[in-house]
Amino acid sequence: MLRSLILLLTVAFPLAAQSLGSADKVHVTTALSADAVAPGGTVRLAVILDIIDPWHINAHKPTYDYLIGTTLELESREGIIVADLRFPKGKSMKFGFAEKPIDVYEHRAIIFADLKVSGRLTSGVDTLRGLVTVQACNNEVCLAPSRVSIAVPLTVSEGPATAMDLNADIFGQLSSREYERPNTAQGELAGMFETEGSLFAFFAIFLIGLALNLTPCVYPMLSVTVSLFGSQSHKDVRGAFFRAVVYVLGIATMYTGLGVSAALSGGLFGSWLQSPWVLGSIGALLFGLALSSFGLYQIQVPYWVTSRLGGQTGTGLIGLYLSGLVVGVFAAPCIGPPVIALLTLVGAKGDPVFGFQAFFSLSLGLGFPYLLLGTFSGLITKIPKSGVWMVWVERVFGVVLTGAAFFYIALAFAPKYSVYVVPLVLVLGGLYLGFLDPSGRGKKALQRVQWAVGIASIVVGALMARTISKPAIVWEPFSQERLVEARENGLPVVMDFSADWCIPCKELDLNTFTDAEVIKATRDVARLKVDLTQFDSPESEALRREFNISGVPTIVFLGPDGTETPNTRILGFVPPREFLATFQRALGP
């Protein structure tokens, strides 16, 4: 209704709407806090928006969806990190065309950002370019949004002593006025540390780690944990709890080390863990554990290790710690938007201590369920008459581990067929566990449970196989030529940055891109699939730098003019309804 009203107003006042664009109502300049920045140093940037009266521009977070918020996009450059981007809070004003007050900027608005320069950057003069998106309105009409180009002259000095402070009056406003960060997870996390305090923010990161247990990559960790602790008997919960703490510390060490090193080096979290050889090794390890669950052998620490470490208890603790390190690798191929946002925040701060604290909180959240699981798995053996049941339960874990093993091996060496592994394992595993495994013979209760589990597994597997065969979006392979052609023809573009080893990418392919409404909504746009399987190759690196891609899956929406709609980028898996809502906001009428 409101959007239609704005369109009617635009038609009713054609001279006002057509004479000048939004860019003519806003004068954009830039200023730096120093005349130079040393390698490894930081300089603050101010983008100053002087707005001609009686016009105003929408605040960064617009009140209505149909209004275009003010945004700043700085190009992605090697050696320069844009951090702590802040927009002024909008002033709430009432206008005739809206039912409630709208947050706007008037007269002058200043956007601040920190530019962190790599220590490897050589001295000299460079230019950092960017785009400011604005939409100017008055009390009668809103003009079409404009994108204003900016060029920031940046001088990298040979040392810190040569820099001189500038524009103290401008940058003094940052401490005297209220500012807000962009609509991103990284901005929300950064704001949380200031508004809620470090204790609350680290607890929120802990909860994010806890939520990561819902991703499919961590499911094998459940079976491995029970396999490690279920066969151990302890007289009290205290001993089991202590051993579980050692195990979880191994998981925490793996994630904290990977997170901090990746953040400080600017790389993707766990990207080297997503290589085919590492995925294949994970699959082989899981298959070895699966064979142990089927009773083919028992995994024991070699005697020479026991003797050197001085006893079985010490070996057990060190073995559990090392097992935690290895188990932490399993979840690496599932990279969620919260992890990428946390990486960005840690990289922007450049503080190893903060990076350790943040990722240690995240990894403790990830490991917390395994603390409980490890503590009480060892008590399973105390269940009366549990021998036959436990044999069958071990077979269940064996089937789960076998499916996970073949899934990782398929991801490594035949990724196009990996989607068929899970339904196949569910069907074959259901047949084995429900009808072929002899554990329940003579035990009516156990046999009924076997039948129920077997039938349920077969039904779920058949439904998944049916889902795989559903029609889906037909993507075109990405090429610069096709992108230019779409821009010349005024055709919007949806770009799906994906990889064969990326599990959330396959969730998108199976659940979102097979939805009939999604297929119908995207049929009139160019749909390009960008393959980043070889993530660190020169070609992939160039594409990641060009489109500022932090991880996969990432979905980018480009308008008919070839520019990206701000704040519409999708990171990670989203269901069809959420995809359609973002698509309509980015490319809808």
Coordinates of C-alpha atoms in Angstrom, one line a residue:
M1 CA 0.0 0.0 0.0
L2 CA 2.7 2.5 1.0
R3 CA 4.9 1.6 -2.0
S4 CA 2.0 2.2 -4.3
L5 CA 1.4 5.6 -2.6
I6 CA 5.0 6.6 -3.2
L7 CA 4.7 5.6 -6.9
L8 CA 1.5 7.7 -7.2
L9 CA 3.3 10.7 -5.6
T10 CA 6.2 10.3 -8.1
V11 CA 3.7 10.4 -11.0
A12 CA 1.8 13.3 -9.5
F13 CA 4.9 15.4 -9.2
P14 CA 6.8 14.5 -12.4
L15 CA 8.9 17.6 -12.5
A16 CA 10.2 17.1 -9.0
A17 CA 10.9 13.4 -9.6
Q18 CA 12.6 13.8 -13.0
S19 CA 14.5 17.1 -12.8
L20 CA 17.2 15.9 -10.5
G21 CA 18.3 12.5 -9.1
S22 CA 19.1 11.8 -5.4
A23 CA 22.8 12.3 -6.1
D24 CA 22.1 16.0 -6.9
K25 CA 20.7 16.5 -3.5
V26 CA 23.7 15.2 -1.6
H27 CA 27.3 16.4 -1.7
V28 CA 29.7 13.7 -0.7
T29 CA 33.3 14.3 0.5
T30 CA 35.8 12.3 2.5
A31 CA 38.3 13.0 5.2
L32 CA 41.1 11.0 7.0
S33 CA 42.2 11.3 10.6
A34 CA 45.9 11.5 9.5
D35 CA 47.8 12.5 6.4
A36 CA 49.5 9.1 6.3
V37 CA 49.3 5.6 7.8
A38 CA 52.3 3.4 8.7
P39 CA 52.3 -0.3 7.6
G40 CA 50.5 -2.3 10.2
G41 CA 48.7 0.9 11.4
T42 CA 45.1 2.2 11.3
V43 CA 43.6 5.4 10.0
R44 CA 40.0 6.6 10.5
L45 CA 37.9 7.5 7.5
A46 CA 34.9 9.9 7.5
V47 CA 32.5 10.0 4.6
I48 CA 30.6 13.3 4.9
L49 CA 27.1 13.7 3.4
D50 CA 26.0 17.3 3.1
I51 CA 22.2 17.3 2.2
I52 CA 20.6 20.2 0.5
D53 CA 17.5 21.7 2.3
P54 CA 14.6 20.9 2.3
W55 CA 15.6 17.4 1.3
H56 CA 16.6 14.5 3.5
I57 CA 18.0 11.0 2.9
N58 CA 16.9 7.7 4.5
A59 CA 18.9 6.5 7.5
H60 CA 21.0 3.4 7.2
K61 CA 18.2 1.3 8.7
P62 CA 15.1 2.5 6.8
T63 CA 11.8 2.5 8.6
Y64 CA 10.0 0.9 5.6
D65 CA 11.2 -2.0 3.4
Y66 CA 10.4 0.0 0.2
L67 CA 12.8 2.8 1.2
I68 CA 16.5 2.5 0.3
G69 CA 18.8 3.0 3.3
T70 CA 22.0 4.9 3.1
T71 CA 25.0 2.5 2.6
L72 CA 28.7 2.7 2.1
E73 CA 30.6 0.0 0.2
L74 CA 34.4 0.2 0.0
E75 CA 36.2 -2.0 -2.5
S76 CA 37.9 -5.1 -1.2
R77 CA 41.7 -4.6 -1.4
E78 CA 44.5 -6.9 -0.5
G79 CA 46.4 -5.4 2.4
I80 CA 43.6 -3.1 3.6
I81 CA 40.8 -4.2 6.0
V82 CA 37.7 -2.0 6.4
A83 CA 36.7 -2.3 10.1
D84 CA 34.2 -0.8 12.6
L85 CA 31.9 0.8 10.0
R86 CA 29.5 3.1 11.8
F87 CA 26.4 5.1 10.6
P88 CA 24.8 7.9 12.5
K89 CA 21.4 7.1 14.1
G90 CA 18.6 8.6 12.1
K91 CA 16.3 11.4 13.2
S92 CA 12.7 10.4 13.5
M93 CA 10.5 12.7 11.4
K94 CA 6.8 12.7 10.3
F95 CA 6.0 13.0 6.6
G96 CA 2.7 13.2 4.8
F97 CA 3.2 10.1 2.7
A98 CA 3.9 7.7 5.7
E99 CA 1.7 6.5 8.5
K100 CA 4.4 6.7 11.1
P101 CA 7.7 8.7 11.6
I102 CA 10.6 7.8 9.4
D103 CA 14.3 7.7 10.4
V104 CA 16.2 10.1 8.1
Y105 CA 19.4 12.1 7.9
E106 CA 19.2 15.9 7.2
H107 CA 21.7 18.8 6.8
R108 CA 24.8 16.7 7.5
A109 CA 25.5 13.0 8.2
I110 CA 29.0 11.5 8.7
I111 CA 29.8 7.8 8.2
F112 CA 32.9 6.5 10.0
A113 CA 35.2 3.5 9.3
D114 CA 38.6 2.3 10.3
L115 CA 41.1 1.4 7.6
K116 CA 43.7 -1.2 8.9
V117 CA 46.8 -1.5 6.7
S118 CA 48.8 -4.7 6.5
G119 CA 52.4 -4.6 7.7
R120 CA 53.5 -6.0 4.3
L121 CA 52.1 -3.1 2.4
T122 CA 54.8 -1.0 0.8
S123 CA 55.0 2.8 1.2
G124 CA 53.5 5.1 -1.4
V125 CA 50.3 6.8 -2.5
D126 CA 47.2 4.7 -3.3
T127 CA 43.5 5.3 -3.8
L128 CA 40.7 3.4 -2.1
R129 CA 37.4 3.6 -4.0
G130 CA 33.8 3.0 -2.9
L131 CA 30.1 3.7 -3.5
V132 CA 27.6 5.6 -1.3
T133 CA 24.0 4.7 -1.9
V134 CA 21.4 7.4 -1.0
Q135 CA 17.7 8.1 -1.6
A136 CA 16.6 11.7 -1.3
C137 CA 13.0 12.6 -0.3
N138 CA 11.1 15.7 0.8
N139 CA 7.6 15.9 2.3
E140 CA 6.0 15.1 -1.1
V141 CA 8.1 12.7 -3.1
C142 CA 11.1 10.3 -2.9
L143 CA 13.6 10.4 -5.8
A144 CA 15.1 7.4 -7.4
P145 CA 18.2 6.2 -5.4
S146 CA 21.6 7.1 -6.6
R147 CA 25.1 5.5 -6.2
V148 CA 27.8 8.1 -5.7
S149 CA 31.4 7.2 -6.3
I150 CA 34.1 8.2 -3.8
A151 CA 37.9 8.1 -4.0
V152 CA 39.9 8.1 -0.8
P153 CA 43.6 9.1 -1.4
L154 CA 45.6 6.9 1.0
T155 CA 49.3 7.5 1.8
V156 CA 51.3 4.7 3.3
S157 CA 54.3 6.0 5.1
E158 CA 57.6 4.4 5.9
G159 CA 57.2 4.8 9.6
P160 CA 54.7 6.0 12.3
A161 CA 56.7 9.2 13.1
T162 CA 55.9 10.8 9.7
A163 CA 52.1 10.9 10.2
M164 CA 50.2 14.1 11.3
D165 CA 46.7 14.2 12.8
L166 CA 44.0 15.9 10.7
N167 CA 40.3 16.9 11.0
A168 CA 40.0 16.7 14.8
D169 CA 36.7 18.5 14.7
I170 CA 35.2 15.9 12.4
F171 CA 36.4 12.8 14.2
G172 CA 35.6 14.3 17.6
Q173 CA 31.9 13.9 16.7
L174 CA 32.3 10.1 16.9
S175 CA 32.5 10.2 20.6
S176 CA 29.8 12.9 21.1
R177 CA 27.0 11.4 18.9
E178 CA 25.2 8.0 18.8
Y179 CA 26.2 5.7 16.0
E180 CA 25.1 2.3 14.8
R181 CA 26.8 -0.5 12.8
P182 CA 25.5 -2.1 9.6
N183 CA 22.9 -4.7 9.4
T184 CA 25.3 -7.6 9.5
A185 CA 26.0 -10.4 12.0
Q186 CA 29.5 -9.0 12.5
G187 CA 28.1 -5.5 13.2
E188 CA 25.7 -7.0 15.7
L189 CA 28.4 -8.9 17.5
A190 CA 30.7 -5.8 17.6
G191 CA 27.8 -3.7 19.0
M192 CA 27.0 -6.3 21.6
F193 CA 30.5 -5.9 23.2
E194 CA 29.9 -2.2 23.6
T195 CA 26.2 -2.1 24.6
E196 CA 25.9 -5.3 26.7
G197 CA 29.5 -5.8 27.9
S198 CA 32.1 -8.5 27.2
L199 CA 30.6 -11.1 29.6
F200 CA 27.2 -11.1 27.8
A201 CA 28.8 -11.0 24.4
F202 CA 31.0 -14.0 25.0
F203 CA 28.0 -15.9 26.4
A204 CA 26.2 -15.0 23.2
I205 CA 29.1 -16.5 21.2
F206 CA 28.9 -19.6 23.4
L207 CA 25.2 -19.9 22.4
I208 CA 26.2 -19.6 18.8
G209 CA 28.6 -22.5 19.2
L210 CA 25.9 -24.5 20.8
A211 CA 23.6 -23.8 17.8
L212 CA 26.3 -25.1 15.4
N213 CA 25.5 -28.5 16.7
L214 CA 22.4 -28.4 14.5
T215 CA 24.6 -28.5 11.3
P216 CA 24.9 -31.9 9.7
C217 CA 28.7 -32.0 9.8
V218 CA 28.7 -32.5 13.6
Y219 CA 26.4 -35.6 13.6
P220 CA 29.4 -38.1 13.3
M221 CA 30.8 -36.5 16.4
L222 CA 27.9 -38.0 18.4
S223 CA 28.6 -41.5 17.3
V224 CA 32.4 -41.1 17.8
T225 CA 31.8 -39.7 21.3
V226 CA 29.6 -42.6 22.4
S227 CA 32.0 -45.1 20.9
L228 CA 34.9 -43.6 22.9
F229 CA 33.1 -43.3 26.2
G230 CA 30.4 -46.0 26.0
S231 CA 32.8 -48.9 26.4
Q232 CA 34.5 -47.4 29.5
S233 CA 33.1 -48.1 32.9
H234 CA 33.6 -45.8 35.8
K235 CA 32.5 -46.1 39.4
D236 CA 31.3 -42.5 39.7
V237 CA 30.2 -39.6 37.5
R238 CA 33.1 -37.5 38.7
G239 CA 35.7 -39.6 36.9
A240 CA 33.7 -39.7 33.7
F241 CA 33.1 -35.9 33.9
F242 CA 36.8 -35.2 34.2
R243 CA 37.6 -37.4 31.2
A244 CA 34.8 -35.7 29.2
V245 CA 36.4 -32.3 30.1
V246 CA 39.7 -33.4 28.7
Y247 CA 37.9 -34.6 25.5
V248 CA 36.1 -31.3 25.1
L249 CA 39.3 -29.3 25.6
G250 CA 40.7 -31.2 22.6
I251 CA 37.7 -30.0 20.5
A252 CA 38.2 -26.4 21.9
T253 CA 41.9 -26.4 21.1
M254 CA 41.2 -27.4 17.5
Y255 CA 38.6 -24.7 16.9
T256 CA 40.4 -22.0 18.8
G257 CA 43.7 -22.6 17.0
L258 CA 42.0 -22.8 13.6
G259 CA 39.9 -19.7 14.2
V260 CA 42.7 -17.5 15.5
S261 CA 45.1 -18.5 12.8
A262 CA 42.5 -18.1 10.1
A263 CA 41.5 -14.7 11.4
L264 CA 45.0 -13.4 11.7
S265 CA 46.0 -14.7 8.3
G266 CA 42.8 -13.5 6.6
G267 CA 41.9 -17.0 5.4
L268 CA 38.7 -18.9 5.5
F269 CA 38.0 -20.8 8.6
G270 CA 39.0 -24.4 8.0
S271 CA 39.5 -24.0 4.2
W272 CA 42.5 -26.3 4.2
L273 CA 40.3 -28.9 6.0
Q274 CA 38.0 -28.9 3.0
S275 CA 40.5 -30.2 0.5
P276 CA 39.7 -33.6 -1.1
W277 CA 42.6 -35.3 0.6
V278 CA 41.6 -34.2 4.1
L279 CA 38.0 -35.0 3.5
G280 CA 39.0 -38.5 2.3
S281 CA 41.2 -39.0 5.4
I282 CA 38.2 -38.0 7.6
G283 CA 36.1 -40.6 5.7
A284 CA 38.8 -43.3 6.1
L285 CA 39.0 -42.5 9.9
L286 CA 35.2 -42.7 10.3
F287 CA 35.2 -46.0 8.4
G288 CA 37.8 -47.4 10.7
L289 CA 35.7 -46.5 13.7
A290 CA 32.6 -48.0 12.0
L291 CA 34.4 -51.4 11.6
S292 CA 35.3 -51.2 15.3
S293 CA 31.6 -50.7 16.1
F294 CA 30.7 -53.8 14.1
G295 CA 33.1 -55.8 16.4
L296 CA 35.8 -56.5 13.8
Y297 CA 38.5 -55.3 16.2
Q298 CA 39.2 -53.1 19.2
I299 CA 41.1 -49.8 18.9
Q300 CA 43.8 -49.7 21.5
V301 CA 46.8 -47.5 22.1
P302 CA 50.1 -49.3 21.3
Y303 CA 52.1 -50.7 24.2
W304 CA 55.1 -48.6 23.5
V305 CA 53.0 -45.4 23.9
T306 CA 51.6 -46.7 27.2
S307 CA 55.0 -47.4 28.6
R308 CA 56.5 -44.1 27.6
L309 CA 53.6 -42.1 29.0
G310 CA 53.7 -43.9 32.3
G311 CA 50.5 -45.7 32.8
Q312 CA 47.1 -46.4 31.4
T313 CA 45.4 -43.4 33.0
G314 CA 47.8 -40.9 31.5
T315 CA 47.5 -42.5 28.2
G316 CA 43.7 -42.5 28.4
L317 CA 43.6 -38.8 29.1
I318 CA 46.1 -37.9 26.4
G319 CA 44.3 -40.2 24.0
L320 CA 41.0 -38.5 24.8
Y321 CA 42.5 -35.1 24.3
L322 CA 43.9 -36.1 20.9
S323 CA 40.6 -37.7 20.0
G324 CA 38.9 -34.3 20.7
L325 CA 41.4 -32.7 18.3
V326 CA 40.5 -35.1 15.6
V327 CA 36.8 -35.1 16.2
G328 CA 36.8 -31.3 15.9
V329 CA 37.9 -31.6 12.3
F330 CA 34.6 -33.3 11.4
A331 CA 32.5 -30.1 11.5
A332 CA 35.0 -28.0 9.5
P333 CA 33.2 -28.4 6.1
C334 CA 30.1 -26.8 7.5
I335 CA 30.9 -23.1 7.7
G336 CA 28.0 -21.0 9.0
P337 CA 27.4 -17.3 8.7
P338 CA 28.0 -16.8 12.5
V339 CA 31.5 -18.3 12.1
I340 CA 32.3 -16.0 9.2
A341 CA 30.9 -13.0 11.1
L342 CA 33.1 -13.9 14.1
L343 CA 36.1 -14.3 11.8
T344 CA 35.5 -10.9 10.4
L345 CA 35.2 -9.3 13.8
V346 CA 38.4 -11.0 15.1
G347 CA 40.3 -10.1 11.9
A348 CA 39.1 -6.5 12.2
K349 CA 40.3 -6.1 15.7
G350 CA 43.6 -7.8 15.0
D351 CA 44.0 -8.8 18.7
P352 CA 45.2 -12.4 19.2
V353 CA 44.0 -12.4 22.8
F354 CA 40.5 -11.4 21.8
G355 CA 40.5 -13.9 18.9
F356 CA 41.4 -16.7 21.4
Q357 CA 38.7 -15.6 23.8
A358 CA 36.0 -15.4 21.1
F359 CA 36.8 -18.7 19.4
F360 CA 37.3 -20.5 22.8
S361 CA 33.8 -19.4 23.8
L362 CA 32.5 -20.6 20.4
S363 CA 34.2 -24.0 20.7
L364 CA 33.1 -24.5 24.3
G365 CA 29.5 -24.0 23.1
L366 CA 30.1 -26.5 20.3
G367 CA 31.6 -29.0 22.8
F368 CA 29.1 -28.6 25.6
P369 CA 26.7 -31.4 24.4
Y370 CA 29.7 -33.7 24.2
L371 CA 30.6 -32.9 27.8
L372 CA 27.3 -34.3 28.8
L373 CA 27.4 -37.1 26.3
G374 CA 30.9 -38.1 27.4
T375 CA 30.0 -37.9 31.1
F376 CA 27.0 -40.2 30.9
S377 CA 27.9 -42.5 28.0
G378 CA 30.2 -44.4 30.3
L379 CA 27.2 -45.2 32.6
I380 CA 25.3 -47.0 29.9
T381 CA 27.1 -50.2 30.9
K382 CA 25.4 -50.0 34.3
I383 CA 21.9 -50.6 32.8
P384 CA 20.8 -54.1 33.9
K385 CA 20.8 -56.8 31.3
S386 CA 22.1 -54.4 28.7
G387 CA 24.4 -56.8 26.8
V388 CA 22.1 -57.6 23.8
W389 CA 20.7 -54.1 23.6
M390 CA 24.2 -52.6 23.7
V391 CA 25.4 -54.9 20.8
W392 CA 22.5 -53.6 18.7
V393 CA 23.1 -50.0 19.7
E394 CA 26.8 -50.4 18.7
R395 CA 25.6 -51.7 15.3
V396 CA 23.4 -48.5 15.0
F397 CA 26.4 -46.3 15.6
G398 CA 28.4 -48.5 13.1
V399 CA 25.8 -47.8 10.4
V400 CA 25.8 -44.1 11.2
L401 CA 29.6 -43.9 11.0
T402 CA 29.6 -46.0 7.8
G403 CA 27.2 -43.5 6.2
A404 CA 29.3 -40.5 7.4
A405 CA 32.5 -42.2 6.1
F406 CA 31.1 -42.8 2.6
F407 CA 29.6 -39.3 2.5
Y408 CA 33.0 -37.7 3.2
I409 CA 34.8 -40.0 0.8
A410 CA 32.2 -39.1 -1.9
L411 CA 32.6 -35.4 -1.1
A412 CA 36.4 -35.8 -1.6
F413 CA 36.5 -37.9 -4.8
A414 CA 32.9 -38.0 -6.4
P415 CA 31.1 -34.9 -5.0
K416 CA 28.3 -35.0 -7.6
Y417 CA 27.2 -38.4 -6.2
S418 CA 27.5 -37.5 -2.5
V419 CA 23.8 -36.5 -2.3
Y420 CA 22.9 -40.1 -2.9
V421 CA 24.9 -41.5 -0.1
V422 CA 22.6 -40.6 2.8
P423 CA 19.3 -42.0 1.3
L424 CA 21.2 -45.1 0.2
V425 CA 22.7 -45.7 3.7
L426 CA 19.3 -45.1 5.3
V427 CA 17.6 -47.7 3.1
L428 CA 20.4 -50.3 3.4
G429 CA 21.0 -49.5 7.0
G430 CA 17.3 -49.8 7.8
L431 CA 17.2 -53.3 6.1
Y432 CA 20.2 -54.4 8.1
L433 CA 19.3 -53.0 11.5
G434 CA 15.6 -53.8 11.3
F435 CA 15.5 -57.2 9.6
L436 CA 19.0 -58.8 9.1
D437 CA 20.9 -58.1 12.3
P438 CA 20.4 -61.2 14.6
S439 CA 20.6 -59.3 17.9
G440 CA 16.9 -59.3 18.5
R441 CA 16.2 -63.0 17.9
G442 CA 14.4 -64.4 20.9
K443 CA 13.9 -60.9 22.4
K444 CA 10.5 -59.7 21.4
A445 CA 10.9 -56.1 22.8
L446 CA 14.2 -55.6 21.0
Q447 CA 12.9 -57.1 17.8
R448 CA 10.0 -54.7 17.8
V449 CA 12.3 -51.8 18.3
Q450 CA 14.5 -53.1 15.4
W451 CA 11.5 -53.4 13.1
A452 CA 10.3 -49.8 14.0
V453 CA 13.8 -48.3 13.5
G454 CA 14.3 -50.3 10.2
I455 CA 10.9 -49.2 8.7
A456 CA 11.4 -45.6 9.7
S457 CA 14.9 -45.5 8.3
I458 CA 13.7 -47.0 5.0
V459 CA 10.8 -44.6 4.7
V460 CA 13.0 -41.6 5.4
G461 CA 15.6 -42.8 2.9
A462 CA 12.9 -43.3 0.2
L463 CA 11.5 -39.8 0.8
M464 CA 15.0 -38.3 0.6
A465 CA 15.6 -40.1 -2.7
R466 CA 12.4 -38.7 -4.0
T467 CA 13.5 -35.2 -3.0
I468 CA 16.8 -35.6 -4.9
S469 CA 14.9 -36.5 -8.1
K470 CA 12.7 -33.3 -7.9
P471 CA 13.2 -30.7 -10.7
A472 CA 15.5 -27.8 -9.6
I473 CA 16.9 -24.5 -10.8
V474 CA 19.0 -24.9 -13.9
W475 CA 22.1 -22.9 -13.3
E476 CA 24.5 -21.5 -15.9
P477 CA 28.2 -21.8 -15.3
F478 CA 29.6 -18.4 -14.4
S479 CA 31.6 -16.5 -16.9
Q480 CA 32.5 -12.8 -17.2
E481 CA 31.1 -12.8 -20.7
R482 CA 27.7 -14.0 -19.5
L483 CA 27.8 -11.4 -16.6
V484 CA 28.5 -8.6 -19.1
E485 CA 25.8 -9.8 -21.5
A486 CA 23.2 -9.8 -18.7
R487 CA 24.2 -6.2 -17.7
E488 CA 24.0 -5.0 -21.3
N489 CA 20.5 -6.6 -21.7
G490 CA 19.3 -5.1 -18.4
L491 CA 18.8 -8.6 -16.9
P492 CA 19.0 -9.1 -13.1
V493 CA 21.5 -11.8 -11.9
V494 CA 21.5 -14.3 -9.1
M495 CA 25.0 -15.6 -8.4
D496 CA 25.4 -18.8 -6.3
F497 CA 28.9 -19.1 -5.0
S498 CA 29.3 -22.8 -4.2
A499 CA 31.7 -25.7 -3.8
D500 CA 31.5 -29.5 -4.2
W501 CA 32.8 -30.0 -0.6
C502 CA 30.3 -27.5 0.9
I503 CA 27.5 -29.3 2.8
P504 CA 25.2 -26.3 3.2
C505 CA 25.5 -25.7 -0.5
K506 CA 24.0 -29.2 -1.1
E507 CA 21.2 -28.4 1.4
L508 CA 20.4 -25.4 -0.8
D509 CA 20.4 -27.5 -3.9
L510 CA 18.2 -30.2 -2.4
N511 CA 15.7 -28.1 -0.3
T512 CA 15.6 -24.5 -1.5
F513 CA 16.4 -24.6 -5.2
T514 CA 13.9 -27.5 -5.8
D515 CA 11.0 -25.4 -4.4
A516 CA 8.5 -24.7 -7.2
E517 CA 8.0 -21.1 -6.0
V518 CA 11.8 -20.4 -6.0
I519 CA 12.1 -21.9 -9.5
K520 CA 9.2 -19.8 -10.8
A521 CA 10.4 -16.5 -9.2
T522 CA 13.9 -16.8 -10.7
R523 CA 13.0 -17.9 -14.2
D524 CA 13.3 -14.3 -15.6
V525 CA 16.8 -13.6 -14.2
A526 CA 20.2 -14.9 -15.1
R527 CA 21.1 -17.7 -12.7
L528 CA 24.9 -18.2 -12.5
K529 CA 26.7 -20.8 -10.5
V530 CA 30.2 -19.8 -9.4
D531 CA 32.3 -22.9 -8.6
L532 CA 34.8 -22.3 -5.8
T533 CA 35.7 -26.0 -5.2
Q534 CA 39.4 -25.1 -5.7
F535 CA 39.0 -22.4 -3.1
D536 CA 42.6 -21.2 -3.1
S537 CA 43.3 -21.4 -6.8
P538 CA 44.2 -18.1 -8.5
E539 CA 40.9 -18.0 -10.4
S540 CA 38.8 -18.6 -7.3
E541 CA 40.9 -16.1 -5.3
A542 CA 40.3 -13.4 -8.0
L543 CA 36.5 -14.0 -7.9
R544 CA 36.4 -14.0 -4.1
R545 CA 38.3 -10.7 -4.1
E546 CA 36.1 -9.2 -6.9
F547 CA 32.8 -10.0 -5.1
N548 CA 34.1 -9.9 -1.5
I549 CA 33.3 -13.6 -0.8
S550 CA 34.2 -14.8 2.7
G551 CA 32.8 -18.3 2.5
V552 CA 30.4 -20.6 0.8
P553 CA 27.5 -20.8 0.2
T554 CA 27.1 -17.1 -0.6
I555 CA 24.2 -15.8 -2.9
V556 CA 24.6 -12.4 -4.4
F557 CA 21.8 -10.4 -6.2
L558 CA 22.8 -8.0 -8.9
G559 CA 20.3 -5.5 -10.3
P560 CA 19.7 -4.8 -14.1
D561 CA 22.6 -2.2 -13.9
G562 CA 25.0 -4.9 -12.6
T563 CA 25.2 -3.4 -9.1
E564 CA 24.5 -5.4 -5.9
T565 CA 21.5 -4.5 -3.8
P566 CA 22.8 -3.6 -0.3
N567 CA 22.0 -5.8 2.7
T568 CA 20.5 -8.6 0.6
R569 CA 23.5 -11.1 0.5
I570 CA 22.7 -14.6 1.7
L571 CA 25.3 -16.5 3.7
G572 CA 24.7 -20.2 4.4
F573 CA 21.6 -22.3 4.1
V574 CA 18.2 -20.6 4.1
P575 CA 14.8 -22.3 3.5
P576 CA 12.7 -21.4 0.4
R577 CA 10.5 -18.8 2.1
E578 CA 13.5 -16.9 3.4
F579 CA 15.2 -17.0 0.0
L580 CA 12.0 -15.7 -1.7
A581 CA 11.7 -12.8 0.8
T582 CA 15.3 -11.8 0.2
F583 CA 14.9 -12.2 -3.6
Q584 CA 11.8 -10.0 -3.6
R585 CA 13.6 -7.3 -1.5
A586 CA 16.7 -7.4 -3.9
L587 CA 15.2 -7.8 -7.3
G588 CA 11.4 -7.5 -6.9
P589 CA 9.3 -4.8 -8.5

